């Protein structure tokens, strides 16, 4: 049975899985849900993700939700295909896991906060809260200062090869690059070069 991904192309979480599928060169069916119509809250979709959030993935009889968990499965189950996004080496595994955790917590928290204020609110006619933007920007700057140091000793966050630790950042960075926050990334030379690298990957260009 073919892989099926249920989601919306404008969802950063769905984009994260689309990117992983592209990096692995896997065939799949993308089932687009209209979030404005609440198609992610229907009974049928709740059987795939009881939290009613996109994306959800089906691979045969396996049903998964949570984009990072889906990508971990894809990277491991299809390790022989496409880009090697994980490693068999235990020490490299640990490094990828560490930086993946950083992405999913301090980085993502700040990125979501900034995206909500600078992208989502204006889309619906609202105005960004300057105090919130300043607070989240400061949090992001602290994370990127750490990244700048890490990228001085390795080409990518998890080591010398592109991995899930880098991949998971791509949708959020792409979104923030369309706002004033792009300057925060560009102010750090190694971070800026890393961003140019991961945003320039062919699989991401296909997602876009």
CSV table of C-alpha atoms in Angstrom, one decimal:
chain,number,residue,atom,x,y,z
A,1,UNK,CA,0.0,0.0,0.0
A,2,UNK,CA,1.2,3.5,-0.8
A,3,UNK,CA,2.1,6.0,1.9
A,4,UNK,CA,-0.7,8.5,2.5
A,5,UNK,CA,0.0,11.9,4.1
A,6,UNK,CA,-3.0,13.8,5.3
A,7,UNK,CA,-2.4,17.5,5.8
A,8,UNK,CA,-2.4,21.0,4.4
A,9,UNK,CA,0.4,22.5,2.3
A,10,UNK,CA,0.4,25.7,4.3
A,11,UNK,CA,1.0,23.8,7.6
A,12,UNK,CA,4.6,24.0,8.8
A,13,UNK,CA,4.2,20.6,10.4
A,14,UNK,CA,2.9,19.0,7.2
A,15,UNK,CA,5.7,20.8,5.3
A,16,UNK,CA,8.2,19.1,7.6
A,17,UNK,CA,6.9,15.6,6.6
A,18,UNK,CA,6.7,16.6,2.9
A,19,UNK,CA,10.3,17.6,3.1
A,20,UNK,CA,11.3,14.3,4.7
A,21,UNK,CA,9.4,12.3,2.1
A,22,UNK,CA,11.2,14.3,-0.6
A,23,UNK,CA,14.6,13.8,1.0
A,24,UNK,CA,13.9,10.0,1.1
A,25,UNK,CA,12.6,10.0,-2.5
A,26,UNK,CA,9.5,8.1,-1.4
A,27,UNK,CA,6.2,7.9,-3.4
A,28,UNK,CA,3.2,9.0,-1.5
A,29,UNK,CA,-0.4,10.3,-1.9
A,30,UNK,CA,-0.9,13.7,-0.4
A,31,UNK,CA,-4.5,14.1,0.9
A,32,UNK,CA,-5.2,17.8,1.3
A,33,UNK,CA,-7.5,18.8,4.1
A,34,UNK,CA,-9.3,22.2,4.1
A,35,UNK,CA,-8.6,23.5,7.6
A,36,UNK,CA,-10.9,26.4,7.2
A,37,UNK,CA,-13.8,23.9,6.7
A,38,UNK,CA,-12.7,21.9,9.7
A,39,UNK,CA,-11.8,18.8,7.7
A,40,UNK,CA,-9.2,18.0,10.4
A,41,UNK,CA,-11.9,17.7,13.0
A,42,UNK,CA,-14.1,15.1,11.2
A,43,UNK,CA,-14.7,11.7,12.7
A,44,UNK,CA,-12.7,10.0,9.9
A,45,UNK,CA,-9.6,12.2,10.5
A,46,UNK,CA,-9.8,11.9,14.3
A,47,UNK,CA,-9.3,8.1,13.8
A,48,UNK,CA,-5.9,9.0,12.4
A,49,UNK,CA,-5.1,11.8,14.8
A,50,UNK,CA,-7.3,12.0,17.9
A,51,UNK,CA,-6.0,15.6,18.6
A,52,UNK,CA,-7.5,16.8,15.3
A,53,UNK,CA,-4.2,18.3,14.0
A,54,UNK,CA,-2.3,17.9,10.8
A,55,UNK,CA,-0.4,16.0,9.6
A,56,UNK,CA,-1.2,12.3,9.9
A,57,UNK,CA,0.4,9.5,8.0
A,58,UNK,CA,-0.6,6.0,6.9
A,59,UNK,CA,1.9,3.4,5.8
A,60,UNK,CA,0.0,0.2,5.2
A,61,UNK,CA,-1.6,-0.6,8.5
A,62,UNK,CA,0.5,1.8,10.5
A,63,UNK,CA,-1.1,5.2,11.4
A,64,UNK,CA,1.1,7.9,12.9
A,65,UNK,CA,0.7,11.6,13.9
A,66,UNK,CA,3.1,14.2,15.2
A,67,UNK,CA,5.4,15.4,12.4
A,68,UNK,CA,8.7,14.7,14.1
A,69,UNK,CA,7.7,11.2,15.1
A,70,UNK,CA,6.5,10.5,11.5
A,71,UNK,CA,9.9,11.7,10.2
A,72,UNK,CA,11.8,9.5,12.6
A,73,UNK,CA,9.8,6.5,11.4
A,74,UNK,CA,10.4,7.4,7.7
A,75,UNK,CA,14.1,8.0,8.2
A,76,UNK,CA,14.6,4.7,10.0
A,77,UNK,CA,12.2,2.5,8.1
A,78,UNK,CA,13.4,3.7,4.7
A,79,UNK,CA,17.1,4.1,5.7
A,80,UNK,CA,18.2,2.6,2.4
A,81,UNK,CA,16.5,5.2,0.4
A,82,UNK,CA,17.4,8.9,-0.4
A,83,UNK,CA,19.3,11.0,2.0
A,84,UNK,CA,20.6,9.5,5.2
A,85,UNK,CA,18.8,11.5,7.8
A,86,UNK,CA,19.8,9.3,10.8
A,87,UNK,CA,22.9,7.3,11.7
A,88,UNK,CA,23.7,3.8,12.8
A,89,UNK,CA,26.5,5.2,14.9
A,90,UNK,CA,25.4,5.5,18.5
A,91,UNK,CA,27.3,8.7,19.2
A,92,UNK,CA,26.1,10.4,16.1
A,93,UNK,CA,22.5,9.2,17.0
A,94,UNK,CA,22.9,10.9,20.3
A,95,UNK,CA,24.1,14.2,18.8
A,96,UNK,CA,21.2,14.2,16.3
A,97,UNK,CA,18.8,13.5,19.2
A,98,UNK,CA,20.2,16.4,21.3
A,99,UNK,CA,19.8,19.0,18.5
A,100,UNK,CA,16.4,17.6,17.5
A,101,UNK,CA,15.3,18.2,21.1
A,102,UNK,CA,16.6,21.8,20.9
A,103,UNK,CA,14.6,22.4,17.7
A,104,UNK,CA,11.4,20.9,19.2
A,105,UNK,CA,11.6,23.0,22.4
A,106,UNK,CA,13.4,26.3,22.7
A,107,UNK,CA,13.7,27.0,19.0
A,108,UNK,CA,10.2,26.0,18.0
A,109,UNK,CA,8.6,27.8,20.9
A,110,UNK,CA,10.2,31.1,19.9
A,111,UNK,CA,9.5,30.4,16.2
A,112,UNK,CA,5.8,29.7,16.8
A,113,UNK,CA,5.5,32.8,19.0
A,114,UNK,CA,7.0,35.0,16.3
A,115,UNK,CA,5.1,33.4,13.5
A,116,UNK,CA,1.8,33.9,15.3
A,117,UNK,CA,2.5,37.6,15.8
A,118,UNK,CA,4.2,38.5,12.5
A,119,UNK,CA,2.4,36.1,10.1
A,120,UNK,CA,-0.8,34.7,11.4
A,121,UNK,CA,-2.3,37.8,13.1
A,122,UNK,CA,-1.8,40.0,10.0
A,123,UNK,CA,-3.3,37.4,7.8
A,124,UNK,CA,-6.6,37.8,9.7
A,125,UNK,CA,-6.4,41.6,9.9
A,126,UNK,CA,-4.8,41.8,13.3
A,127,UNK,CA,-1.7,43.6,14.5
A,128,UNK,CA,1.4,42.1,16.1
A,129,UNK,CA,2.0,42.7,19.8
A,130,UNK,CA,5.3,44.4,19.9
A,131,UNK,CA,6.0,43.3,23.5
A,132,UNK,CA,5.5,39.7,22.6
A,133,UNK,CA,7.6,40.0,19.4
A,134,UNK,CA,10.4,41.5,21.5
A,135,UNK,CA,10.2,38.7,24.1
A,136,UNK,CA,10.2,35.9,21.6
A,137,UNK,CA,12.9,37.5,19.5
A,138,UNK,CA,15.2,37.6,22.5
A,139,UNK,CA,14.5,33.9,23.2
A,140,UNK,CA,15.3,33.1,19.5
A,141,UNK,CA,18.5,35.2,19.7
A,142,UNK,CA,19.7,33.1,22.6
A,143,UNK,CA,19.1,29.9,20.8
A,144,UNK,CA,20.8,31.2,17.6
A,145,UNK,CA,23.8,32.3,19.7
A,146,UNK,CA,24.2,28.6,20.7
A,147,UNK,CA,23.7,27.5,17.1
A,148,UNK,CA,26.5,29.9,16.0
A,149,UNK,CA,28.9,28.2,18.4
A,150,UNK,CA,27.8,24.7,17.4
A,151,UNK,CA,28.2,25.5,13.7
A,152,UNK,CA,31.7,26.6,14.3
A,153,UNK,CA,32.7,23.0,15.0
A,154,UNK,CA,30.4,21.1,12.6
A,155,UNK,CA,28.8,21.8,9.3
A,156,UNK,CA,25.3,20.8,10.5
A,157,UNK,CA,23.8,20.7,14.0
A,158,UNK,CA,24.0,17.0,14.3
A,159,UNK,CA,27.4,16.6,12.7
A,160,UNK,CA,29.0,16.8,9.3
A,161,UNK,CA,25.9,15.5,7.5
A,162,UNK,CA,22.4,16.9,7.0
A,163,UNK,CA,20.0,15.1,9.4
A,164,UNK,CA,16.6,15.3,10.9
A,165,UNK,CA,18.1,17.8,13.4
A,166,UNK,CA,18.5,20.3,10.5
A,167,UNK,CA,15.5,19.2,8.5
A,168,UNK,CA,13.0,19.9,11.2
A,169,UNK,CA,14.0,23.6,11.3
A,170,UNK,CA,13.4,24.3,7.6
A,171,UNK,CA,9.6,25.2,7.5
A,172,UNK,CA,9.9,27.6,10.4
A,173,UNK,CA,13.0,29.3,9.2
A,174,UNK,CA,11.5,29.7,5.7
A,175,UNK,CA,8.4,31.4,7.2
A,176,UNK,CA,10.5,33.7,9.5
A,177,UNK,CA,12.7,34.7,6.5
A,178,UNK,CA,9.6,36.4,5.2
A,179,UNK,CA,9.5,38.7,8.2
A,180,UNK,CA,11.8,41.2,9.9
A,181,UNK,CA,13.2,38.2,11.9
A,182,UNK,CA,15.3,37.2,8.9
A,183,UNK,CA,17.9,39.8,10.1
A,184,UNK,CA,18.3,37.9,13.4
A,185,UNK,CA,19.5,34.8,11.5
A,186,UNK,CA,21.6,36.9,9.0
A,187,UNK,CA,23.4,38.6,11.9
A,188,UNK,CA,25.2,35.3,12.7
A,189,UNK,CA,27.5,34.3,9.8
A,190,UNK,CA,27.6,30.6,10.5
A,191,UNK,CA,23.8,30.5,11.1
A,192,UNK,CA,23.2,32.4,7.9
A,193,UNK,CA,25.3,30.0,5.9
A,194,UNK,CA,23.6,27.0,7.4
A,195,UNK,CA,20.2,28.6,6.6
A,196,UNK,CA,21.2,29.2,3.0
A,197,UNK,CA,22.3,25.6,2.8
A,198,UNK,CA,19.2,23.9,4.2
A,199,UNK,CA,16.7,26.2,2.5
A,200,UNK,CA,18.5,25.6,-0.8
A,201,UNK,CA,18.0,21.8,-0.7
A,202,UNK,CA,16.3,20.5,-3.9
A,203,UNK,CA,13.7,18.6,-1.8
A,204,UNK,CA,12.6,21.8,-0.1
A,205,UNK,CA,12.3,23.6,-3.4
A,206,UNK,CA,9.9,20.9,-4.5
A,207,UNK,CA,7.9,21.4,-1.3
A,208,UNK,CA,7.6,25.1,-2.0
